[in-house]
Short mmCIF file of C-alpha atoms and ligand atoms in Angstrom, two decimals:
data_model
loop_
_atom_site.label_atom_id
_atom_site.label_comp_id
_atom_site.label_asym_id
_atom_site.label_seq_id
_atom_site.Cartn_x
_atom_site.Cartn_y
_atom_site.Cartn_z
CA MET A 1 30.60 9.81 22.60
CA GLN A 2 27.52 11.04 20.85
CA LYS A 3 25.22 8.37 19.57
CA VAL A 4 24.55 7.98 15.82
CA ARG A 5 20.97 8.95 14.76
CA LYS A 6 18.60 7.52 12.35
CA VAL A 7 17.51 9.82 9.38
CA LYS A 8 14.58 12.13 10.01
CA GLY A 9 11.36 10.61 8.53
CA THR A 10 12.63 7.14 8.39
CA LYS A 11 11.67 4.08 10.66
CA ASP A 12 13.29 0.90 11.73
CA LEU A 13 10.74 -1.95 11.33
CA PHE A 14 10.72 -4.63 13.96
CA GLY A 15 8.42 -6.46 16.35
CA ASN A 16 4.67 -5.96 15.71
CA GLU A 17 5.12 -3.28 13.11
CA ILE A 18 7.01 -5.53 10.73
CA LEU A 19 4.50 -8.27 11.28
CA ASN A 20 1.80 -5.79 10.27
CA HIS A 21 3.72 -4.85 7.16
CA ASN A 22 4.30 -8.55 6.27
CA PHE A 23 0.61 -9.34 6.78
CA ILE A 24 -0.46 -6.55 4.45
CA LYS A 25 2.07 -7.54 1.83
CA ASN A 26 0.86 -11.17 2.07
CA GLN A 27 -2.77 -10.32 1.64
CA PHE A 28 -1.84 -8.02 -1.23
CA GLN A 29 0.09 -10.78 -3.01
CA LYS A 30 -2.63 -13.34 -2.57
CA VAL A 31 -5.21 -11.06 -4.10
CA CYS A 32 -2.99 -10.04 -6.97
CA LYS A 33 -2.11 -13.60 -7.82
CA SER A 34 -5.72 -14.54 -7.76
CA PHE A 35 -6.32 -11.88 -10.47
CA ASN A 36 -3.27 -13.22 -12.36
CA PHE A 37 -1.06 -10.18 -11.89
CA LYS A 38 2.72 -10.88 -12.07
CA GLN A 39 5.14 -9.46 -9.68
CA ILE A 40 7.84 -7.01 -10.68
CA ALA A 41 10.70 -5.39 -8.70
CA THR A 42 12.46 -2.51 -10.09
CA PRO A 43 15.57 -0.81 -8.58
CA ILE A 44 15.39 1.79 -5.92
CA LEU A 45 17.82 3.92 -8.02
CA GLU A 46 16.52 5.42 -11.20
CA HIS A 47 17.75 8.18 -13.48
CA CYS A 48 16.30 11.51 -12.48
CA GLU A 49 14.70 11.92 -15.99
CA VAL A 50 12.37 8.87 -15.27
CA PHE A 51 10.46 11.11 -12.98
CA THR A 52 10.93 14.62 -14.35
CA LYS A 53 9.76 13.52 -17.86
CA SER A 54 6.67 11.77 -16.41
CA LEU A 55 5.50 13.40 -13.27
CA GLY A 56 6.02 16.90 -14.61
CA LEU A 57 8.27 19.63 -13.26
CA SER A 58 5.51 21.38 -11.35
CA SER A 59 4.47 18.33 -9.46
CA ASP A 60 5.19 18.43 -5.65
CA ILE A 61 7.39 15.32 -5.96
CA VAL A 62 9.69 16.72 -8.71
CA SER A 63 9.71 20.30 -7.56
CA LYS A 64 10.38 19.71 -3.92
CA GLU A 65 10.36 16.23 -2.58
CA MET A 66 12.81 14.21 -4.67
CA TYR A 67 16.00 12.73 -3.26
CA ASN A 68 18.27 13.34 -6.24
CA PHE A 69 22.10 13.42 -6.36
CA VAL A 70 24.98 13.31 -8.82
CA ASP A 71 27.01 10.20 -8.31
CA GLN A 72 30.78 9.80 -8.73
CA GLY A 73 30.27 8.93 -12.37
CA ASP A 74 28.29 12.24 -12.96
CA ASP A 75 24.94 10.32 -13.35
CA ASN A 76 21.95 12.25 -12.10
CA LEU A 77 20.11 9.71 -9.95
CA VAL A 78 17.22 9.55 -7.67
CA LEU A 79 15.90 7.30 -4.95
CA ARG A 80 12.52 6.48 -6.51
CA PRO A 81 9.66 8.49 -5.12
CA GLU A 82 6.93 6.29 -6.60
CA GLY A 83 6.38 3.08 -8.52
CA THR A 84 4.43 3.87 -11.69
CA ALA A 85 6.99 5.72 -13.71
CA ALA A 86 9.68 3.24 -12.68
CA ILE A 87 7.52 0.41 -13.90
CA ALA A 88 6.82 2.25 -17.12
CA ARG A 89 10.55 2.61 -17.63
CA ALA A 90 11.11 -1.08 -16.94
CA VAL A 91 8.43 -2.02 -19.39
CA ILE A 92 10.26 0.08 -22.08
CA THR A 93 13.74 -1.26 -21.05
CA ASN A 94 12.78 -4.82 -21.10
CA ALA A 95 10.48 -4.72 -24.23
CA LEU A 96 7.44 -5.73 -22.17
CA GLU A 97 5.29 -3.44 -24.28
CA GLN A 98 2.61 -6.09 -25.13
CA GLU A 99 -0.97 -5.62 -24.44
CA ASN A 100 -2.53 -6.61 -21.07
CA ASN A 101 0.48 -6.78 -18.98
CA LYS A 102 -0.74 -7.03 -15.45
CA LEU A 103 1.93 -6.26 -12.82
CA PHE A 104 2.18 -5.79 -9.11
CA TYR A 105 4.97 -4.48 -6.86
CA HIS A 106 5.79 -3.48 -3.34
CA GLY A 107 8.72 -1.69 -1.72
CA PRO A 108 10.10 1.49 -0.27
CA MET A 109 9.64 4.94 -1.81
CA PHE A 110 11.45 8.13 -0.80
CA ARG A 111 10.06 11.66 -0.69
CA ARG A 112 11.47 14.54 1.30
CA GLU A 113 8.28 15.69 2.98
CA LYS A 114 7.55 17.09 6.39
CA PRO A 115 7.39 14.02 8.54
CA GLN A 116 4.05 13.41 10.42
CA ALA A 117 1.99 10.41 11.31
CA GLY A 118 1.42 8.61 7.99
CA ARG A 119 3.77 10.84 6.15
CA LEU A 120 7.37 9.59 6.12
CA ARG A 121 10.48 10.22 4.05
CA GLN A 122 10.95 6.61 3.46
CA PHE A 123 7.60 4.90 3.21
CA HIS A 124 6.27 1.62 1.63
CA GLN A 125 3.74 1.09 -1.09
CA VAL A 126 2.06 -1.82 -2.68
CA GLY A 127 0.65 -1.14 -6.13
CA VAL A 128 -0.65 -2.70 -9.30
CA GLU A 129 -0.34 -1.54 -13.01
CA TYR A 130 -2.64 -2.87 -15.81
CA ILE A 131 -0.70 -1.84 -18.92
CA GLY A 132 -1.97 -2.32 -22.46
CA SER A 133 -5.49 -1.54 -23.52
CA LYS A 134 -7.64 1.52 -23.24
CA ASN A 135 -10.81 -0.32 -21.98
CA PHE A 136 -12.87 0.93 -18.99
CA LEU A 137 -13.10 -2.68 -17.95
CA ASN A 138 -9.43 -2.60 -16.97
CA ASP A 139 -10.19 0.30 -14.72
CA LEU A 140 -12.98 -1.55 -13.30
CA GLU A 141 -10.81 -4.72 -12.71
CA ILE A 142 -8.14 -2.86 -10.74
CA ILE A 143 -10.80 -1.13 -8.61
CA LEU A 144 -12.30 -4.53 -7.90
CA LEU A 145 -8.84 -5.88 -7.02
CA ALA A 146 -8.47 -2.86 -4.67
CA GLU A 147 -11.86 -3.72 -3.16
CA LYS A 148 -10.95 -7.28 -2.46
CA PHE A 149 -7.51 -6.30 -1.06
CA LEU A 150 -9.05 -3.73 1.42
CA ASP A 151 -11.76 -6.21 2.36
CA SER A 152 -9.21 -8.94 3.11
CA LEU A 153 -7.64 -6.43 5.67
CA GLY A 154 -11.06 -5.69 7.11
CA ILE A 155 -10.72 -1.92 6.35
CA ARG A 156 -12.87 -1.48 3.22
CA ASN A 157 -15.81 -0.19 5.39
CA LYS A 158 -13.72 2.43 6.93
CA LEU A 159 -12.98 4.05 3.54
CA VAL A 160 -14.90 5.95 0.93
CA LEU A 161 -14.08 5.45 -2.73
CA GLN A 162 -13.99 8.82 -4.54
CA ILE A 163 -13.83 8.94 -8.33
CA ASN A 164 -13.53 11.55 -11.06
CA SER A 165 -12.56 11.89 -14.71
CA LEU A 166 -10.00 14.25 -16.09
CA GLY A 167 -11.00 13.17 -19.60
CA ASN A 168 -8.65 12.71 -22.59
CA SER A 169 -5.95 15.29 -23.36
CA ILE A 170 -8.42 17.39 -25.48
CA SER A 171 -10.91 17.66 -22.66
CA ARG A 172 -8.22 18.16 -20.08
CA ASN A 173 -6.72 21.05 -22.11
CA ALA A 174 -10.12 22.61 -22.59
CA TYR A 175 -10.84 22.38 -18.92
CA ASN A 176 -7.39 23.79 -17.99
CA LEU A 177 -8.18 26.89 -20.08
CA ALA A 178 -11.62 27.42 -18.38
CA LEU A 179 -10.01 26.85 -14.99
CA ASN A 180 -7.11 29.21 -15.75
CA LYS A 181 -9.45 31.88 -16.78
CA PHE A 182 -11.53 31.56 -13.50
CA LEU A 183 -8.42 31.38 -11.26
CA GLN A 184 -6.73 34.39 -12.94
CA LYS A 185 -9.91 36.33 -12.29
CA ASN A 186 -9.77 35.37 -8.60
CA ILE A 187 -6.02 35.39 -8.18
CA ASN A 188 -6.09 37.50 -4.94
CA PHE A 189 -8.03 34.71 -3.19
CA LEU A 190 -5.26 32.10 -3.94
CA SER A 191 -2.38 31.00 -1.53
CA ASP A 192 1.02 31.99 -2.53
CA THR A 193 1.92 28.42 -3.65
CA SER A 194 -1.10 28.25 -5.81
CA LYS A 195 -0.39 31.69 -7.38
CA GLU A 196 2.94 30.35 -8.39
CA ARG A 197 1.32 27.06 -9.82
CA LEU A 198 -1.22 29.05 -11.84
CA SER A 199 1.04 29.69 -14.68
CA LYS A 200 2.52 26.19 -14.73
CA ASN A 201 -0.50 23.87 -14.21
CA PRO A 202 -3.71 25.26 -12.96
CA LEU A 203 -5.36 21.85 -12.74
CA ARG A 204 -2.98 21.00 -9.84
CA ILE A 205 -4.51 23.84 -7.71
CA LEU A 206 -7.62 21.64 -7.34
CA ASP A 207 -5.33 19.27 -5.37
CA SER A 208 -4.28 22.05 -2.98
CA LYS A 209 -4.60 21.33 0.82
CA GLU A 210 -4.59 25.08 1.69
CA PRO A 211 -7.91 26.05 3.35
CA LYS A 212 -7.83 29.43 1.52
CA ASP A 213 -7.58 27.70 -1.87
CA GLN A 214 -10.29 25.23 -1.04
CA GLU A 215 -12.78 27.95 -0.52
CA LEU A 216 -12.31 29.26 -3.96
CA ILE A 217 -12.03 25.84 -5.55
CA LYS A 218 -15.63 25.15 -4.54
CA GLU A 219 -16.73 27.86 -6.96
CA SER A 220 -14.52 26.73 -9.85
CA PRO A 221 -15.84 25.46 -13.22
CA ASP A 222 -17.00 21.86 -13.18
CA ILE A 223 -14.67 19.54 -15.05
CA THR A 224 -17.46 17.12 -15.93
CA LYS A 225 -19.00 19.73 -18.09
CA HIS A 226 -15.86 19.92 -20.22
CA LEU A 227 -15.56 16.25 -21.09
CA ASP A 228 -15.86 15.56 -24.83
CA GLU A 229 -17.95 12.57 -26.17
CA GLU A 230 -15.29 10.04 -25.94
CA SER A 231 -14.30 11.01 -22.32
CA ARG A 232 -17.97 11.26 -21.21
CA VAL A 233 -18.76 7.68 -22.58
CA PHE A 234 -15.61 6.32 -20.95
CA PHE A 235 -16.57 7.79 -17.50
CA GLU A 236 -20.21 6.78 -17.83
CA ASN A 237 -19.23 3.09 -18.62
CA LEU A 238 -17.09 3.04 -15.61
CA ILE A 239 -19.69 4.49 -13.30
CA ASN A 240 -22.31 2.00 -14.65
CA GLY A 241 -19.88 -0.82 -14.11
CA LEU A 242 -19.31 0.28 -10.53
CA GLU A 243 -22.97 0.34 -9.98
CA LYS A 244 -23.57 -3.05 -11.47
CA LEU A 245 -20.82 -4.49 -9.36
CA GLN A 246 -22.42 -2.85 -6.24
CA ILE A 247 -19.16 -1.03 -5.40
CA ASN A 248 -19.93 2.04 -3.26
CA PHE A 249 -18.42 5.27 -4.66
CA LYS A 250 -18.86 8.99 -4.62
CA ILE A 251 -18.10 11.25 -7.52
CA ASN A 252 -15.79 14.10 -6.45
CA ARG A 253 -15.22 16.60 -9.20
CA PHE A 254 -12.35 18.18 -7.42
CA LEU A 255 -10.33 15.02 -7.32
CA VAL A 256 -7.28 15.25 -9.48
CA ARG A 257 -4.24 13.25 -8.92
CA GLY A 258 -1.09 15.30 -8.23
CA LEU A 259 0.88 13.98 -11.14
CA ASP A 260 0.91 15.15 -14.69
CA TYR A 261 0.54 11.76 -16.40
CA TYR A 262 -3.01 11.04 -15.33
CA ASN A 263 -6.04 11.25 -17.73
CA HIS A 264 -9.59 9.86 -17.62
CA THR A 265 -10.15 7.91 -14.48
CA ALA A 266 -8.78 9.28 -11.07
CA PHE A 267 -9.84 7.67 -7.80
CA GLU A 268 -8.87 7.52 -4.09
CA TYR A 269 -9.88 5.46 -1.09
CA ILE A 270 -9.95 8.00 1.73
CA THR A 271 -10.75 7.90 5.39
CA THR A 272 -13.08 10.35 6.89
CA GLU A 273 -11.18 10.84 10.19
CA GLU A 274 -7.98 12.57 9.46
CA LYS A 275 -7.14 15.60 7.41
CA SER A 276 -4.15 15.75 5.27
CA GLN A 277 -2.99 12.00 5.58
CA ASN A 278 -6.41 10.55 4.64
CA THR A 279 -5.67 9.02 1.33
CA VAL A 280 -4.89 5.22 1.74
CA LEU A 281 -5.09 4.05 -1.85
CA ALA A 282 -4.91 6.23 -4.88
CA GLY A 283 -4.72 5.67 -8.68
CA GLY A 284 -5.92 6.31 -12.14
CA ARG A 285 -5.45 6.02 -15.81
CA TYR A 286 -2.11 7.19 -17.49
CA ASP A 287 -2.47 6.88 -21.27
CA GLY A 288 0.44 9.17 -22.11
CA LEU A 289 3.00 7.95 -19.61
CA ILE A 290 4.86 5.39 -21.65
CA ARG A 291 5.09 7.76 -24.54
CA SER A 292 6.42 10.50 -22.42
CA LEU A 293 9.39 8.20 -21.45
CA GLY A 294 10.14 7.45 -25.12
CA GLY A 295 8.13 4.32 -25.39
CA GLY A 296 5.20 3.42 -27.59
CA GLU A 297 1.54 4.43 -27.51
CA LEU A 298 0.69 2.10 -24.68
CA THR A 299 -2.10 2.96 -22.24
CA GLY A 300 -2.30 1.94 -18.60
CA VAL A 301 -4.20 2.19 -15.37
CA GLY A 302 -3.04 1.45 -11.89
CA TRP A 303 -3.02 2.27 -8.21
CA ALA A 304 -0.74 2.43 -5.16
CA ALA A 305 -1.38 2.22 -1.44
CA GLY A 306 0.69 3.35 1.47
CA ILE A 307 1.41 0.43 3.79
CA GLU A 308 1.96 2.79 6.94
CA ARG A 309 -1.46 4.29 6.24
CA ILE A 310 -3.05 0.98 6.10
CA VAL A 311 -1.42 -0.07 9.33
CA MET A 312 -3.12 2.93 10.91
CA LYS A 313 -6.52 1.67 9.84
CA LEU A 314 -6.10 -1.91 10.90
CA GLU A 315 -8.67 -2.96 13.54
CA ARG A 316 -6.32 -4.76 15.68
CA SER A 317 -2.59 -4.63 14.91
CA ILE A 318 -1.16 -8.15 14.56
CA LYS A 319 0.40 -9.02 17.86
CA CYS A 320 1.92 -12.23 16.93
CA ASP A 321 3.04 -14.45 14.06
CA SER A 322 0.37 -17.09 13.59
CA LYS A 323 2.90 -19.69 12.59
CA LYS A 324 5.43 -19.25 15.40
CA ILE A 325 5.12 -21.84 18.20
CA CYS A 326 7.34 -22.15 21.29
CA PHE A 327 8.25 -25.44 22.90
CA PHE A 328 9.53 -25.76 26.51
CA SER A 329 9.30 -27.86 29.62
CA THR A 330 8.66 -27.11 33.10
CA ASN A 331 11.68 -29.13 34.31
CA GLN A 332 15.19 -29.39 32.92
CA ASN A 333 14.96 -33.22 32.93
CA LEU A 334 12.32 -33.05 30.38
CA ASP A 335 14.21 -30.83 27.89
CA ILE A 336 15.26 -33.82 25.80
CA GLU A 337 11.57 -34.92 25.53
CA VAL A 338 10.93 -31.53 23.97
CA LEU A 339 13.40 -32.31 21.25
CA LYS A 340 12.11 -35.95 20.89
CA ILE A 341 8.56 -34.57 20.16
CA ILE A 342 9.98 -32.22 17.45
CA LYS A 343 12.10 -35.21 16.03
CA ASN A 344 8.94 -37.36 15.77
CA THR A 345 6.45 -34.87 14.46
CA LYS A 346 6.10 -33.85 10.70
CA PHE A 347 5.12 -30.20 10.84
CA LYS A 348 3.30 -28.88 7.85
CA ASN A 349 2.20 -25.31 6.83
CA SER A 350 5.37 -23.47 7.51
CA ILE A 351 5.28 -23.81 11.36
CA LYS A 352 8.09 -22.00 12.93
CA ILE A 353 9.42 -23.82 15.94
CA ASN A 354 11.25 -22.13 18.78
CA VAL A 355 12.67 -24.13 21.57
CA ILE A 356 13.15 -22.29 24.80
CA ASN A 357 15.53 -24.20 27.16
CA SER A 358 16.86 -21.62 29.73
CA GLY A 359 15.38 -19.68 32.55
CA SER A 360 12.52 -20.03 35.00
CA LEU A 361 9.08 -21.00 33.79
CA LYS A 362 8.03 -17.35 34.06
CA LYS A 363 11.04 -16.25 31.94
CA LYS A 364 10.17 -18.90 29.38
CA PHE A 365 6.62 -17.60 28.97
CA ALA A 366 7.95 -14.05 28.98
CA LYS A 367 10.40 -14.91 26.09
CA ALA A 368 7.68 -16.64 24.07
CA ASN A 369 5.52 -13.58 24.31
CA LYS A 370 8.44 -11.23 23.50
CA ILE A 371 9.25 -13.08 20.27
CA GLY A 372 5.64 -12.81 19.27
CA ALA A 373 4.62 -16.46 19.40
CA TYR A 374 1.13 -17.50 18.68
CA GLY A 375 1.19 -20.08 21.37
CA CYS A 376 3.30 -22.74 23.12
CA ILE A 377 3.51 -26.41 23.72
CA ILE A 378 4.47 -27.07 27.35
CA ILE A 379 5.75 -30.39 28.72
CA GLY A 380 4.78 -30.41 32.32
CA GLU A 381 5.81 -33.15 34.78
CA SER A 382 2.37 -34.40 35.83
CA GLU A 383 0.83 -34.12 32.32
CA TRP A 384 3.91 -35.93 30.93
CA GLU A 385 3.18 -38.91 33.20
CA SER A 386 -0.14 -39.34 31.50
CA LYS A 387 1.46 -38.87 28.09
CA LYS A 388 0.03 -35.43 27.51
CA VAL A 389 1.30 -31.96 26.81
CA ILE A 390 -0.24 -28.45 27.33
CA TRP A 391 -1.10 -26.34 24.33
CA LYS A 392 -1.53 -22.53 25.35
CA ASN A 393 -2.86 -20.18 22.74
CA PHE A 394 -1.49 -16.67 23.55
CA THR A 395 -4.05 -14.89 21.41
CA THR A 396 -7.21 -16.36 23.16
CA GLY A 397 -5.50 -17.21 26.44
CA LYS A 398 -7.02 -20.72 26.33
CA GLN A 399 -5.19 -23.91 27.09
CA GLU A 400 -5.86 -27.51 26.50
CA LEU A 401 -4.18 -30.94 26.90
CA VAL A 402 -2.95 -32.74 23.85
CA ASN A 403 -2.12 -36.51 23.71
CA ILE A 404 1.41 -36.85 22.54
CA ASP A 405 0.32 -39.46 20.03
CA ASN A 406 -2.07 -36.95 18.52
CA ILE A 407 0.45 -34.04 18.23
CA GLU A 408 0.89 -34.20 14.53
CA GLU A 409 -2.82 -34.44 14.00
CA PHE A 410 -3.43 -31.51 16.42
CA PHE A 411 -0.99 -29.35 14.49
CA ASN A 412 -2.38 -30.30 11.10
CA LYS A 413 -5.87 -29.50 12.16
CA TYR A 414 -5.04 -26.31 14.13
CA PHE A 415 -2.82 -24.56 11.52
P1 ATP B 501 -0.69 12.76 -0.34
O1 ATP B 501 -1.71 13.59 -0.99
O2 ATP B 501 -1.13 12.23 0.99
O3 ATP B 501 0.63 13.48 -0.18
P2 ATP B 501 0.04 11.57 -2.76
O4 ATP B 501 -1.02 12.00 -3.68
O5 ATP B 501 1.34 12.32 -2.81
O6 ATP B 501 -0.45 11.55 -1.22
P3 ATP B 501 0.50 9.13 -4.22
O7 ATP B 501 1.65 9.62 -4.89
O8 ATP B 501 -0.77 9.00 -4.98
O9 ATP B 501 0.20 10.01 -2.94
O10 ATP B 501 0.87 7.82 -3.43
C1 ATP B 501 -0.06 6.75 -3.21
C2 ATP B 501 -0.26 6.42 -1.76
O11 ATP B 501 1.10 6.27 -1.12
C3 ATP B 501 -0.91 7.51 -0.88
O12 ATP B 501 -2.32 7.51 -1.01
C4 ATP B 501 -0.43 7.15 0.51
O13 ATP B 501 -1.24 6.12 0.99
C5 ATP B 501 0.97 6.76 0.30
N1 ATP B 501 1.90 7.81 0.42
C6 ATP B 501 2.28 8.87 -0.29
N2 ATP B 501 3.20 9.66 0.25
C7 ATP B 501 3.43 9.07 1.43
C8 ATP B 501 4.40 9.54 2.51
N3 ATP B 501 5.17 10.45 2.43
N4 ATP B 501 4.36 8.66 3.68
C9 ATP B 501 3.56 7.59 3.79
N5 ATP B 501 2.72 7.24 2.82
C10 ATP B 501 2.62 8.01 1.66
MG1 MG B 502 2.15 13.78 -1.51
#
C-alpha cells in the first residue's frame, strides 16, 4: 500500500530540532518576562477578514499565500498567516484596549509559499506587541528587547539592524504619489508582478525581490525627503535613541514592510549571507491597525522573528537537553542500587531522570546518546566498592568520580 505523506512545506519536529525550537522559545520568554511583557495565545483559526481588512488585499499574504476555506457552517476562515493582526483582533474582542499593553506570543503560522530552506508553509514565530501609546520610546524598548533576545542566542553579531521610516499617513500618501509618478514613467523597466502592483500599492514595489525591479528602485525618490515635521521628529528621536543606547544600525530608505498597516518605524534584522531568506526578525509601528479592524484609535509597535531562520543562525545546534540525565549500572546486580540512589536523592532544578536497565553497556551508552542526555551516572562494580559512582558529561566527554554521599550536593552544584 502507498505510504501516507506529509504536507509539502511542513515539518515534523523531533530530536535536536525540537530542542533548538524549545531553547529559542525559552530564551525569548525569559527576555520578554524581564521586560514585563505578558503572554497571549490566540487561536490558529481566524475569520478571513481579520487579515484582509488589516494586511491589505494587495499584500503577498492576502493575495496569494493565505490558507482560507469555507467551513461546514459557511464561515470564511483562515489558518493565521501572522500574529499581529490576530492579536489586534484579540485586543478588540477582549476589551484589552488600555494603554501600554505589552504582549508576547509564539506559535505556528501558515503561508502557502514556495518551500525552500528557511521558507516553509507551516513555520513558527516568536513576537512582541507594545500596544497603547505613540511614543518613540516604545519603539526603542522593543528594539532593545530584540537586541537582548538575539544576544541571548549568541547571534546578534551575525545580523545587521536596518531601519527606515514610512512616516505618518500624510507623509506616506505624499510619498506614494511621488513614487507612483516615477514608476509610471519607468513602467517598462518593471517586472510583470510590479506592473500589476503599481495601480494598487506602489510602495510595495520597494519590497520587490526581482533583480529587474531592484535596479530601478535604486533610482527612485527618497522617502526620507517626503516626511512631514511630525514624522521627521519621530524618526530623529528614534535614531538618536539608538545611538545613545549604542545599538548598531543602518538606515535603509528602501526598507518597507510588506504589509499595509505599517507607518513610521520599519526595521529588520538581516543576515548578510543568504539572499531571499535573509530576514530573521522584522517589525515596525502600526498606528492604524486596530482602527482598521473596527477598534479604537490605539497605536502599536511590534516585531516577529522566524524560529526556523534563527535555528539556521545558531552557532552550535543544541545536541542535548541540559537537564536530562541517564542512570545505569554496569552489572544487573547493581540495578537496584541505581533506584536506591534515585530514592535517596532530592533532585532540584527540573532534572529529568532516565533509568536505563536493559542491554549491554555499549547499548546503554548508545541509548543515552540517542535520547539526547546531557550526561550519565554510572554505577560500576569496582567504583561501587569504594562508594563512588561515575559522572560522564556527554557534551565535554569528561568523566569524574562522585562519592555517593555527595550526589545531592554534586547535582545541586552542577545544575
Ligand atoms: P520574507 O520577506 O522573508 O517573505 P516577510 O516579510 O513575509 O518575510 P514577516 O511577515 O515580517 O515576513 O514575518 C516575520 C518573520 O517571520 C520573517 O522575518 C521570517 O523570519 C519569518 N518568516 C516569514 N515567512 C516565513 C516562512 N514562510 N517560513 C519561515 N519563516 C518565515
Ligand atoms: Mg513573505
